Amino acid sequence: MAVLYFATDGDNWTECSQAANSPCPSDSTRFLSAVDVCFWFGVTCSQQEITGISVDNNNLKGQLPDELSILSELVDIDFDGTQFLSGTIPSSLGTLNQLETVDLDNNILEGPIPNQLFDADTLKALDLDSNNIGGTLSSRFAELSELQILFLDQNNLSGTLPPEMGSMNQLRFLTLDDNFLEGTIPETWSGMTDLRVFMLNNNDAIEGTIPSFFGDIAGLQLLSFFNTDISGTIPSELGQLTGLRNLFLHLTDLTGTMPQEICDLVKDSPSDQSKELTQLVADCGVPNPKVQCDCCTACF
């Protein structure tokens, strides 16, 4: 833990550095203090083994050390929002066979996601959004069979969407927006049967049509395809999504008429408790609408 402290400029952490003038919650002990490490700020233990480290939004600067992998019982890693963590994700994290959460969003991490990380098949949440992560989406994501949360938006990912990811039937939240992805949505992604949120917007080389299988993913609450090259007509099957709250279809090449089945989902008023859809946005603006839509809540 001392290695983590010095590798991330611990003396300048916002909270609980070893400096006496650094604020520290009353229920925590400063890093590098003489008491048991399990009482240090942001550290969680079980049976005297470190299982969690949460020092998010704490001005960490520098690179995460490989020595984190020494903590063999580590379950949760939370260093999000520090804005200054740099370098690459330590490949050694893949050796942690209890790891469930890696939360590193809102930093300046770069390079591809290390191949070794896919060996951590106990992962349930991987949050890497708002970094400079590059490379392509690996087909090995399919090996993370327990993964429920995958936030990869606002990075520099490129390439196509791997068909193999369709086997991720535990996945609930998938955000791929604001990258440089291309190609079509694989039909195999119909296997993501537990999805709640799917965001692909702001990938202007994504093309093809919206697959009708999205209408069979009953729990979907948010679908976002805006600012892509998605084309064709809007599938009426989306009207089966009675829990859908947000549907963003603008700044695309979609044409035709908004299916009545989708219009029937739109709330009649803010107090309407019988429907969920509050935002339905398409390219229906005058004078030359691409999509005819009398029920949209906003038109571009």
PDB file of C-alpha atoms in Angstrom:
ATOM      1  CA  MET A   1       0.000   0.000   0.000  1.00  0.00           C
ATOM      2  CA  ALA A   2       2.953   2.299   0.558  1.00  0.00           C
ATOM      3  CA  VAL A   3       3.962   1.656  -3.072  1.00  0.00           C
ATOM      4  CA  LEU A   4       0.511   2.817  -4.218  1.00  0.00           C
ATOM      5  CA  TYR A   5       0.826   5.940  -2.077  1.00  0.00           C
ATOM      6  CA  PHE A   6       4.200   7.012  -3.442  1.00  0.00           C
ATOM      7  CA  ALA A   7       3.429   5.945  -7.052  1.00  0.00           C
ATOM      8  CA  THR A   8       0.395   8.255  -7.102  1.00  0.00           C
ATOM      9  CA  ASP A   9       1.940  11.304  -5.410  1.00  0.00           C
ATOM     10  CA  GLY A  10       0.286  10.552  -2.094  1.00  0.00           C
ATOM     11  CA  ASP A  11       1.700  13.612  -0.338  1.00  0.00           C
ATOM     12  CA  ASN A  12      -0.569  15.710  -2.567  1.00  0.00           C
ATOM     13  CA  TRP A  13      -3.739  13.668  -2.161  1.00  0.00           C
ATOM     14  CA  THR A  14      -6.794  15.727  -1.315  1.00  0.00           C
ATOM     15  CA  GLU A  15      -7.633  13.628   1.733  1.00  0.00           C
ATOM     16  CA  CYS A  16      -5.762  11.552   4.284  1.00  0.00           C
ATOM     17  CA  SER A  17      -2.206  11.901   3.035  1.00  0.00           C
ATOM     18  CA  GLN A  18       0.486  11.559   5.662  1.00  0.00           C
ATOM     19  CA  ALA A  19       0.670  15.353   5.928  1.00  0.00           C
ATOM     20  CA  ALA A  20      -0.914  16.549   9.163  1.00  0.00           C
ATOM     21  CA  ASN A  21      -2.710  19.415   7.414  1.00  0.00           C
ATOM     22  CA  SER A  22      -4.480  17.057   4.993  1.00  0.00           C
ATOM     23  CA  PRO A  23      -8.166  16.683   5.944  1.00  0.00           C
ATOM     24  CA  CYS A  24      -9.203  13.192   6.944  1.00  0.00           C
ATOM     25  CA  PRO A  25     -12.643  11.857   7.982  1.00  0.00           C
ATOM     26  CA  SER A  26     -12.930  11.094  11.672  1.00  0.00           C
ATOM     27  CA  ASP A  27     -13.600   7.412  10.984  1.00  0.00           C
ATOM     28  CA  SER A  28     -10.411   6.994   8.906  1.00  0.00           C
ATOM     29  CA  THR A  29      -6.669   6.920   9.566  1.00  0.00           C
ATOM     30  CA  ARG A  30      -4.080   8.537   7.348  1.00  0.00           C
ATOM     31  CA  PHE A  31      -2.102   6.499   4.842  1.00  0.00           C
ATOM     32  CA  LEU A  32       1.301   5.351   6.147  1.00  0.00           C
ATOM     33  CA  SER A  33       0.190   5.723   9.778  1.00  0.00           C
ATOM     34  CA  ALA A  34       1.429   3.227  12.346  1.00  0.00           C
ATOM     35  CA  VAL A  35      -1.963   1.576  12.855  1.00  0.00           C
ATOM     36  CA  ASP A  36      -3.095  -1.518  10.990  1.00  0.00           C
ATOM     37  CA  VAL A  37      -3.454  -0.870   7.240  1.00  0.00           C
ATOM     38  CA  CYS A  38      -7.071  -2.062   7.438  1.00  0.00           C
ATOM     39  CA  PHE A  39      -7.891   1.221   9.190  1.00  0.00           C
ATOM     40  CA  TRP A  40      -6.273   3.424   6.558  1.00  0.00           C
ATOM     41  CA  PHE A  41      -8.446   5.768   4.523  1.00  0.00           C
ATOM     42  CA  GLY A  42     -10.296   4.006   1.709  1.00  0.00           C
ATOM     43  CA  VAL A  43      -9.116   0.515   2.656  1.00  0.00           C
ATOM     44  CA  THR A  44     -11.535  -2.353   3.301  1.00  0.00           C
ATOM     45  CA  CYS A  45     -10.468  -5.643   4.843  1.00  0.00           C
ATOM     46  CA  SER A  46     -11.942  -9.030   5.558  1.00  0.00           C
ATOM     47  CA  GLN A  47     -10.183 -11.358   7.987  1.00  0.00           C
ATOM     48  CA  GLN A  48      -7.138  -9.078   7.913  1.00  0.00           C
ATOM     49  CA  GLU A  49      -6.856  -9.295   4.110  1.00  0.00           C
ATOM     50  CA  ILE A  50      -7.285  -6.171   1.964  1.00  0.00           C
ATOM     51  CA  THR A  51     -10.378  -6.640  -0.186  1.00  0.00           C
ATOM     52  CA  GLY A  52     -11.068  -3.089  -1.342  1.00  0.00           C
ATOM     53  CA  ILE A  53      -9.303   0.198  -2.081  1.00  0.00           C
ATOM     54  CA  SER A  54     -11.457   3.272  -2.715  1.00  0.00           C
ATOM     55  CA  VAL A  55      -9.617   6.580  -3.011  1.00  0.00           C
ATOM     56  CA  ASP A  56     -11.640   8.140  -5.814  1.00  0.00           C
ATOM     57  CA  ASN A  57     -11.696  11.894  -6.423  1.00  0.00           C
ATOM     58  CA  ASN A  58      -8.515  12.237  -4.361  1.00  0.00           C
ATOM     59  CA  ASN A  59      -6.037  13.875  -6.753  1.00  0.00           C
ATOM     60  CA  LEU A  60      -4.015  10.752  -7.488  1.00  0.00           C
ATOM     61  CA  LYS A  61      -1.256  11.443 -10.030  1.00  0.00           C
ATOM     62  CA  GLY A  62       1.036   9.005 -11.768  1.00  0.00           C
ATOM     63  CA  GLN A  63       0.737   5.358 -12.733  1.00  0.00           C
ATOM     64  CA  LEU A  64      -0.924   2.505 -10.900  1.00  0.00           C
ATOM     65  CA  PRO A  65       1.776   0.096  -9.686  1.00  0.00           C
ATOM     66  CA  ASP A  66       1.939  -3.551 -10.661  1.00  0.00           C
ATOM     67  CA  GLU A  67       2.315  -4.336  -6.970  1.00  0.00           C
ATOM     68  CA  LEU A  68      -1.472  -4.089  -6.567  1.00  0.00           C
ATOM     69  CA  SER A  69      -1.540  -7.696  -7.758  1.00  0.00           C
ATOM     70  CA  ILE A  70       0.199  -8.746  -4.535  1.00  0.00           C
ATOM     71  CA  LEU A  71      -3.121  -8.117  -2.774  1.00  0.00           C
ATOM     72  CA  SER A  72      -4.465 -11.529  -3.724  1.00  0.00           C
ATOM     73  CA  GLU A  73      -7.865 -11.087  -2.018  1.00  0.00           C
ATOM     74  CA  LEU A  74      -8.637  -7.766  -3.686  1.00  0.00           C
ATOM     75  CA  VAL A  75     -12.269  -7.520  -4.790  1.00  0.00           C
ATOM     76  CA  ASP A  76     -12.851  -3.814  -5.486  1.00  0.00           C
ATOM     77  CA  ILE A  77     -10.570  -1.143  -6.962  1.00  0.00           C
ATOM     78  CA  ASP A  78     -11.973   2.385  -7.113  1.00  0.00           C
ATOM     79  CA  PHE A  79      -9.710   5.184  -8.325  1.00  0.00           C
ATOM     80  CA  ASP A  80     -12.225   7.043 -10.476  1.00  0.00           C
ATOM     81  CA  GLY A  81     -12.476  10.788 -10.881  1.00  0.00           C
ATOM     82  CA  THR A  82      -8.874  11.521  -9.943  1.00  0.00           C
ATOM     83  CA  GLN A  83      -8.300  12.978 -13.457  1.00  0.00           C
ATOM     84  CA  PHE A  84      -4.538  12.501 -13.305  1.00  0.00           C
ATOM     85  CA  LEU A  85      -3.876   8.757 -13.273  1.00  0.00           C
ATOM     86  CA  SER A  86      -1.815   8.126 -16.398  1.00  0.00           C
ATOM     87  CA  GLY A  87      -0.006   5.353 -18.209  1.00  0.00           C
ATOM     88  CA  THR A  88      -1.606   2.011 -18.926  1.00  0.00           C
ATOM     89  CA  ILE A  89      -3.832  -0.297 -16.906  1.00  0.00           C
ATOM     90  CA  PRO A  90      -1.570  -2.762 -15.053  1.00  0.00           C
ATOM     91  CA  SER A  91      -1.769  -6.115 -16.792  1.00  0.00           C
ATOM     92  CA  SER A  92      -1.067  -7.778 -13.450  1.00  0.00           C
ATOM     93  CA  LEU A  93      -4.657  -7.034 -12.353  1.00  0.00           C
ATOM     94  CA  GLY A  94      -5.628 -10.056 -14.424  1.00  0.00           C
ATOM     95  CA  THR A  95      -3.997 -12.322 -11.847  1.00  0.00           C
ATOM     96  CA  LEU A  96      -6.451 -11.281  -9.115  1.00  0.00           C
ATOM     97  CA  ASN A  97      -8.908 -14.174  -9.016  1.00  0.00           C
ATOM     98  CA  GLN A  98     -11.359 -12.479  -6.614  1.00  0.00           C
ATOM     99  CA  LEU A  99     -11.592  -9.181  -8.486  1.00  0.00           C
ATOM    100  CA  GLU A 100     -15.153  -7.952  -9.108  1.00  0.00           C
ATOM    101  CA  THR A 101     -14.915  -4.188  -9.656  1.00  0.00           C
ATOM    102  CA  VAL A 102     -12.379  -2.030 -11.497  1.00  0.00           C
ATOM    103  CA  ASP A 103     -13.429   1.618 -11.467  1.00  0.00           C
ATOM    104  CA  LEU A 104     -10.891   3.902 -13.169  1.00  0.00           C
ATOM    105  CA  ASP A 105     -13.081   6.346 -15.055  1.00  0.00           C
ATOM    106  CA  ASN A 106     -12.316  10.034 -15.526  1.00  0.00           C
ATOM    107  CA  ASN A 107      -8.523   9.778 -15.682  1.00  0.00           C
ATOM    108  CA  ILE A 108      -5.945  10.016 -18.486  1.00  0.00           C
ATOM    109  CA  LEU A 109      -5.151   6.326 -18.871  1.00  0.00           C
ATOM    110  CA  GLU A 110      -4.053   5.275 -22.336  1.00  0.00           C
ATOM    111  CA  GLY A 111      -3.036   2.279 -24.389  1.00  0.00           C
ATOM    112  CA  PRO A 112      -5.193  -0.760 -25.092  1.00  0.00           C
ATOM    113  CA  ILE A 113      -7.014  -2.729 -22.415  1.00  0.00           C
ATOM    114  CA  PRO A 114      -4.389  -5.341 -21.442  1.00  0.00           C
ATOM    115  CA  ASN A 115      -5.144  -8.809 -22.704  1.00  0.00           C
ATOM    116  CA  GLN A 116      -4.334 -10.260 -19.285  1.00  0.00           C
ATOM    117  CA  LEU A 117      -7.250  -8.379 -17.716  1.00  0.00           C
ATOM    118  CA  PHE A 118      -9.636 -10.795 -19.424  1.00  0.00           C
ATOM    119  CA  ASP A 119      -8.238 -13.545 -17.217  1.00  0.00           C
ATOM    120  CA  ALA A 120     -10.053 -11.880 -14.281  1.00  0.00           C
ATOM    121  CA  ASP A 121     -13.234 -13.778 -15.071  1.00  0.00           C
ATOM    122  CA  THR A 122     -14.847 -12.830 -11.750  1.00  0.00           C
ATOM    123  CA  LEU A 123     -15.256  -9.221 -12.894  1.00  0.00           C
ATOM    124  CA  LYS A 124     -18.761  -7.804 -12.544  1.00  0.00           C
ATOM    125  CA  ALA A 125     -18.075  -4.121 -13.222  1.00  0.00           C
ATOM    126  CA  LEU A 126     -15.456  -2.519 -15.468  1.00  0.00           C
ATOM    127  CA  ASP A 127     -15.668   1.277 -15.590  1.00  0.00           C
ATOM    128  CA  LEU A 128     -13.057   2.896 -17.848  1.00  0.00           C
ATOM    129  CA  ASP A 129     -15.009   5.755 -19.372  1.00  0.00           C
ATOM    130  CA  SER A 130     -13.529   9.225 -19.883  1.00  0.00           C
ATOM    131  CA  ASN A 131      -9.927   8.183 -20.452  1.00  0.00           C
ATOM    132  CA  ASN A 132      -7.683   7.871 -23.513  1.00  0.00           C
ATOM    133  CA  ILE A 133      -8.011   4.097 -23.865  1.00  0.00           C
ATOM    134  CA  GLY A 134      -7.193   3.010 -27.414  1.00  0.00           C
ATOM    135  CA  GLY A 135      -7.047  -0.167 -29.426  1.00  0.00           C
ATOM    136  CA  THR A 136     -10.017  -2.272 -30.418  1.00  0.00           C
ATOM    137  CA  LEU A 137     -12.779  -4.078 -28.548  1.00  0.00           C
ATOM    138  CA  SER A 138     -11.366  -7.499 -27.803  1.00  0.00           C
ATOM    139  CA  SER A 139     -13.352 -10.640 -28.559  1.00  0.00           C
ATOM    140  CA  ARG A 140     -12.119 -11.801 -25.125  1.00  0.00           C
ATOM    141  CA  PHE A 141     -14.746  -9.624 -23.456  1.00  0.00           C
ATOM    142  CA  ALA A 142     -16.959 -12.657 -24.008  1.00  0.00           C
ATOM    143  CA  GLU A 143     -14.856 -14.509 -21.418  1.00  0.00           C
ATOM    144  CA  LEU A 144     -16.026 -12.100 -18.711  1.00  0.00           C
ATOM    145  CA  SER A 145     -19.221 -14.061 -18.269  1.00  0.00           C
ATOM    146  CA  GLU A 146     -20.112 -12.417 -14.926  1.00  0.00           C
ATOM    147  CA  LEU A 147     -19.758  -8.850 -16.199  1.00  0.00           C
ATOM    148  CA  GLN A 148     -22.832  -6.692 -15.591  1.00  0.00           C
ATOM    149  CA  ILE A 149     -21.442  -3.179 -16.097  1.00  0.00           C
ATOM    150  CA  LEU A 150     -19.142  -2.134 -18.951  1.00  0.00           C
ATOM    151  CA  PHE A 151     -18.519   1.601 -19.315  1.00  0.00           C
ATOM    152  CA  LEU A 152     -16.103   2.381 -22.167  1.00  0.00           C
ATOM    153  CA  ASP A 153     -17.519   5.674 -23.436  1.00  0.00           C
ATOM    154  CA  GLN A 154     -15.422   8.751 -24.157  1.00  0.00           C
ATOM    155  CA  ASN A 155     -12.228   6.973 -25.147  1.00  0.00           C
ATOM    156  CA  ASN A 156     -10.279   6.339 -28.361  1.00  0.00           C
ATOM    157  CA  LEU A 157     -11.509   2.839 -29.159  1.00  0.00           C
ATOM    158  CA  SER A 158     -11.662   1.909 -32.845  1.00  0.00           C
ATOM    159  CA  GLY A 159     -12.531  -1.050 -35.034  1.00  0.00           C
ATOM    160  CA  THR A 160     -15.680  -3.127 -35.244  1.00  0.00           C
ATOM    161  CA  LEU A 161     -18.033  -4.614 -32.648  1.00  0.00           C
ATOM    162  CA  PRO A 162     -16.967  -8.220 -31.877  1.00  0.00           C
ATOM    163  CA  PRO A 163     -19.742 -10.771 -32.525  1.00  0.00           C
ATOM    164  CA  GLU A 164     -18.397 -12.833 -29.610  1.00  0.00           C
ATOM    165  CA  MET A 165     -19.628 -10.235 -27.113  1.00  0.00           C
ATOM    166  CA  GLY A 166     -23.159 -11.415 -27.816  1.00  0.00           C
ATOM    167  CA  SER A 167     -22.662 -14.216 -25.301  1.00  0.00           C
ATOM    168  CA  MET A 168     -22.488 -11.687 -22.420  1.00  0.00           C
ATOM    169  CA  ASN A 169     -25.941 -12.490 -21.107  1.00  0.00           C
ATOM    170  CA  GLN A 170     -25.335 -10.936 -17.663  1.00  0.00           C
ATOM    171  CA  LEU A 171     -24.479  -7.514 -19.086  1.00  0.00           C
ATOM    172  CA  ARG A 172     -26.881  -4.759 -18.002  1.00  0.00           C
ATOM    173  CA  PHE A 173     -25.086  -1.523 -18.838  1.00  0.00           C
ATOM    174  CA  LEU A 174     -23.035  -1.114 -22.028  1.00  0.00           C
ATOM    175  CA  THR A 175     -21.806   2.355 -22.978  1.00  0.00           C
ATOM    176  CA  LEU A 176     -19.626   2.600 -26.079  1.00  0.00           C
ATOM    177  CA  ASP A 177     -20.485   6.168 -27.069  1.00  0.00           C
ATOM    178  CA  ASP A 178     -17.945   8.829 -28.046  1.00  0.00           C
ATOM    179  CA  ASN A 179     -15.339   6.546 -29.578  1.00  0.00           C
ATOM    180  CA  PHE A 180     -14.212   5.757 -33.128  1.00  0.00           C
ATOM    181  CA  LEU A 181     -16.011   2.458 -33.604  1.00  0.00           C
ATOM    182  CA  GLU A 182     -17.243   1.353 -37.016  1.00  0.00           C
ATOM    183  CA  GLY A 183     -19.298  -1.241 -38.823  1.00  0.00           C
ATOM    184  CA  THR A 184     -22.636  -2.794 -37.995  1.00  0.00           C
ATOM    185  CA  ILE A 185     -24.253  -4.120 -34.826  1.00  0.00           C
ATOM    186  CA  PRO A 186     -23.754  -7.918 -34.864  1.00  0.00           C
ATOM    187  CA  GLU A 187     -26.884 -10.050 -34.871  1.00  0.00           C
ATOM    188  CA  THR A 188     -25.227 -12.202 -32.195  1.00  0.00           C
ATOM    189  CA  TRP A 189     -25.684  -9.310 -29.742  1.00  0.00           C
ATOM    190  CA  SER A 190     -29.266 -10.500 -29.422  1.00  0.00           C
ATOM    191  CA  GLY A 191     -27.760 -12.713 -26.715  1.00  0.00           C
ATOM    192  CA  MET A 192     -27.339  -9.698 -24.408  1.00  0.00           C
ATOM    193  CA  THR A 193     -30.744 -10.459 -22.993  1.00  0.00           C
ATOM    194  CA  ASP A 194     -30.330  -8.581 -19.689  1.00  0.00           C
ATOM    195  CA  LEU A 195     -29.413  -5.168 -21.102  1.00  0.00           C
ATOM    196  CA  ARG A 196     -30.890  -2.082 -19.451  1.00  0.00           C
ATOM    197  CA  VAL A 197     -28.760   0.634 -21.070  1.00  0.00           C
ATOM    198  CA  PHE A 198     -27.130   0.554 -24.525  1.00  0.00           C
ATOM    199  CA  MET A 199     -25.321   3.630 -25.849  1.00  0.00           C
ATOM    200  CA  LEU A 200     -23.540   3.697 -29.207  1.00  0.00           C
ATOM    201  CA  ASN A 201     -23.979   7.370 -30.096  1.00  0.00           C
ATOM    202  CA  ASN A 202     -21.192   9.611 -31.381  1.00  0.00           C
ATOM    203  CA  ASN A 203     -19.483   6.851 -33.372  1.00  0.00           C
ATOM    204  CA  ASP A 204     -19.992   8.312 -36.805  1.00  0.00           C
ATOM    205  CA  ALA A 205     -18.720   5.232 -38.680  1.00  0.00           C
ATOM    206  CA  ILE A 206     -21.300   2.886 -37.131  1.00  0.00           C
ATOM    207  CA  GLU A 207     -23.613   1.902 -39.981  1.00  0.00           C
ATOM    208  CA  GLY A 208     -26.258  -0.575 -41.012  1.00  0.00           C
ATOM    209  CA  THR A 209     -29.718  -0.803 -39.523  1.00  0.00           C
ATOM    210  CA  ILE A 210     -31.080  -1.019 -35.981  1.00  0.00           C
ATOM    211  CA  PRO A 211     -31.536  -4.757 -35.408  1.00  0.00           C
ATOM    212  CA  SER A 212     -35.092  -5.739 -34.569  1.00  0.00           C
ATOM    213  CA  PHE A 213     -33.819  -8.011 -31.759  1.00  0.00           C
ATOM    214  CA  PHE A 214     -33.585  -4.981 -29.457  1.00  0.00           C
ATOM    215  CA  GLY A 215     -37.362  -5.268 -29.181  1.00  0.00           C
ATOM    216  CA  ASP A 216     -36.934  -8.663 -27.514  1.00  0.00           C
ATOM    217  CA  ILE A 217     -34.668  -7.353 -24.723  1.00  0.00           C
ATOM    218  CA  ALA A 218     -37.520  -6.652 -22.361  1.00  0.00           C
ATOM    219  CA  GLY A 219     -35.614  -4.736 -19.689  1.00  0.00           C
ATOM    220  CA  LEU A 220     -34.184  -2.023 -21.945  1.00  0.00           C
ATOM    221  CA  GLN A 221     -34.642   1.464 -20.547  1.00  0.00           C
ATOM    222  CA  LEU A 222     -32.260   3.539 -22.698  1.00  0.00           C
ATOM    223  CA  LEU A 223     -31.237   3.153 -26.336  1.00  0.00           C
ATOM    224  CA  SER A 224     -28.992   5.742 -27.954  1.00  0.00           C
ATOM    225  CA  PHE A 225     -27.878   5.725 -31.604  1.00  0.00           C
ATOM    226  CA  PHE A 226     -27.603   9.454 -32.337  1.00  0.00           C
ATOM    227  CA  ASN A 227     -24.774  10.865 -34.452  1.00  0.00           C
ATOM    228  CA  THR A 228     -24.037   7.606 -36.243  1.00  0.00           C
ATOM    229  CA  ASP A 229     -24.485   6.426 -39.842  1.00  0.00           C
ATOM    230  CA  ILE A 230     -27.305   4.073 -38.819  1.00  0.00           C
ATOM    231  CA  SER A 231     -29.817   3.935 -41.683  1.00  0.00           C
ATOM    232  CA  GLY A 232     -32.984   2.237 -42.839  1.00  0.00           C
ATOM    233  CA  THR A 233     -36.300   2.454 -41.055  1.00  0.00           C
ATOM    234  CA  ILE A 234     -37.045   2.347 -37.345  1.00  0.00           C
ATOM    235  CA  PRO A 235     -38.073  -1.185 -36.333  1.00  0.00           C
ATOM    236  CA  SER A 236     -41.590  -1.407 -34.943  1.00  0.00           C
ATOM    237  CA  GLU A 237     -40.368  -4.139 -32.582  1.00  0.00           C
ATOM    238  CA  LEU A 238     -38.990  -1.404 -30.322  1.00  0.00           C
ATOM    239  CA  GLY A 239     -42.610  -0.769 -29.412  1.00  0.00           C
ATOM    240  CA  GLN A 240     -42.501  -3.953 -27.327  1.00  0.00           C
ATOM    241  CA  LEU A 241     -40.195  -2.223 -24.813  1.00  0.00           C
ATOM    242  CA  THR A 242     -42.767  -1.084 -22.293  1.00  0.00           C
ATOM    243  CA  GLY A 243     -40.071  -0.009 -19.836  1.00  0.00           C
ATOM    244  CA  LEU A 244     -38.190   2.163 -22.341  1.00  0.00           C
ATOM    245  CA  ARG A 245     -37.528   5.662 -21.006  1.00  0.00           C
ATOM    246  CA  ASN A 246     -35.151   7.227 -23.531  1.00  0.00           C
ATOM    247  CA  LEU A 247     -34.781   6.586 -27.257  1.00  0.00           C
ATOM    248  CA  PHE A 248     -32.328   8.766 -29.188  1.00  0.00           C
ATOM    249  CA  LEU A 249     -32.403   8.352 -32.973  1.00  0.00           C
ATOM    250  CA  HIS A 250     -31.401  11.814 -34.235  1.00  0.00           C
ATOM    251  CA  LEU A 251     -28.459  12.841 -36.433  1.00  0.00           C
ATOM    252  CA  THR A 252     -28.589   9.524 -38.285  1.00  0.00           C
ATOM    253  CA  ASP A 253     -29.648   8.365 -41.760  1.00  0.00           C
ATOM    254  CA  LEU A 254     -32.872   6.786 -40.524  1.00  0.00           C
ATOM    255  CA  THR A 255     -35.902   7.492 -42.699  1.00  0.00           C
ATOM    256  CA  GLY A 256     -39.601   6.740 -42.873  1.00  0.00           C
ATOM    257  CA  THR A 257     -42.307   7.093 -40.260  1.00  0.00           C
ATOM    258  CA  MET A 258     -42.015   6.554 -36.519  1.00  0.00           C
ATOM    259  CA  PRO A 259     -43.884   3.291 -35.874  1.00  0.00           C
ATOM    260  CA  GLN A 260     -47.149   3.734 -34.021  1.00  0.00           C
ATOM    261  CA  GLU A 261     -46.074   0.977 -31.648  1.00  0.00           C
ATOM    262  CA  ILE A 262     -43.293   3.293 -30.402  1.00  0.00           C
ATOM    263  CA  CYS A 263     -45.552   6.346 -30.282  1.00  0.00           C
ATOM    264  CA  ASP A 264     -47.878   4.384 -28.014  1.00  0.00           C
ATOM    265  CA  LEU A 265     -45.075   4.200 -25.423  1.00  0.00           C
ATOM    266  CA  VAL A 266     -44.685   7.987 -25.063  1.00  0.00           C
ATOM    267  CA  LYS A 267     -45.978   9.507 -21.839  1.00  0.00           C
ATOM    268  CA  ASP A 268     -49.082  11.619 -22.414  1.00  0.00           C
ATOM    269  CA  SER A 269     -48.056  13.938 -19.563  1.00  0.00           C
ATOM    270  CA  PRO A 270     -45.373  14.072 -16.846  1.00  0.00           C
ATOM    271  CA  SER A 271     -47.898  12.640 -14.396  1.00  0.00           C
ATOM    272  CA  ASP A 272     -48.769   9.684 -16.659  1.00  0.00           C
ATOM    273  CA  GLN A 273     -47.895   6.578 -14.632  1.00  0.00           C
ATOM    274  CA  SER A 274     -48.966   4.077 -17.276  1.00  0.00           C
ATOM    275  CA  LYS A 275     -46.033   4.752 -19.635  1.00  0.00           C
ATOM    276  CA  GLU A 276     -42.278   5.257 -19.247  1.00  0.00           C
ATOM    277  CA  LEU A 277     -40.986   6.863 -22.463  1.00  0.00           C
ATOM    278  CA  THR A 278     -40.166  10.509 -21.712  1.00  0.00           C
ATOM    279  CA  GLN A 279     -37.580  11.237 -24.424  1.00  0.00           C
ATOM    280  CA  LEU A 280     -38.110  10.228 -28.039  1.00  0.00           C
ATOM    281  CA  VAL A 281     -35.812  12.166 -30.363  1.00  0.00           C
ATOM    282  CA  ALA A 282     -35.487  11.799 -34.146  1.00  0.00           C
ATOM    283  CA  ASP A 283     -34.664  13.760 -37.313  1.00  0.00           C
ATOM    284  CA  CYS A 284     -38.200  15.033 -37.669  1.00  0.00           C
ATOM    285  CA  GLY A 285     -37.505  18.764 -37.907  1.00  0.00           C
ATOM    286  CA  VAL A 286     -39.052  20.875 -40.647  1.00  0.00           C
ATOM    287  CA  PRO A 287     -38.876  21.749 -43.473  1.00  0.00           C
ATOM    288  CA  ASN A 288     -37.359  18.455 -44.677  1.00  0.00           C
ATOM    289  CA  PRO A 289     -37.775  15.788 -41.999  1.00  0.00           C
ATOM    290  CA  LYS A 290     -36.082  12.454 -42.619  1.00  0.00           C
ATOM    291  CA  VAL A 291     -38.495  10.839 -40.170  1.00  0.00           C
ATOM    292  CA  GLN A 292     -42.190  11.609 -39.930  1.00  0.00           C
ATOM    293  CA  CYS A 293     -42.968  11.731 -36.231  1.00  0.00           C
ATOM    294  CA  ASP A 294     -45.993  13.291 -34.540  1.00  0.00           C
ATOM    295  CA  CYS A 295     -45.153  11.855 -31.129  1.00  0.00           C
ATOM    296  CA  CYS A 296     -41.481  12.777 -30.751  1.00  0.00           C
ATOM    297  CA  THR A 297     -40.579  14.871 -27.730  1.00  0.00           C
ATOM    298  CA  ALA A 298     -37.852  16.664 -29.710  1.00  0.00           C
ATOM    299  CA  CYS A 299     -36.953  16.955 -33.397  1.00  0.00           C
ATOM    300  CA  PHE A 300     -33.670  17.710 -35.143  1.00  0.00           C
TER     301      PHE A 300
END
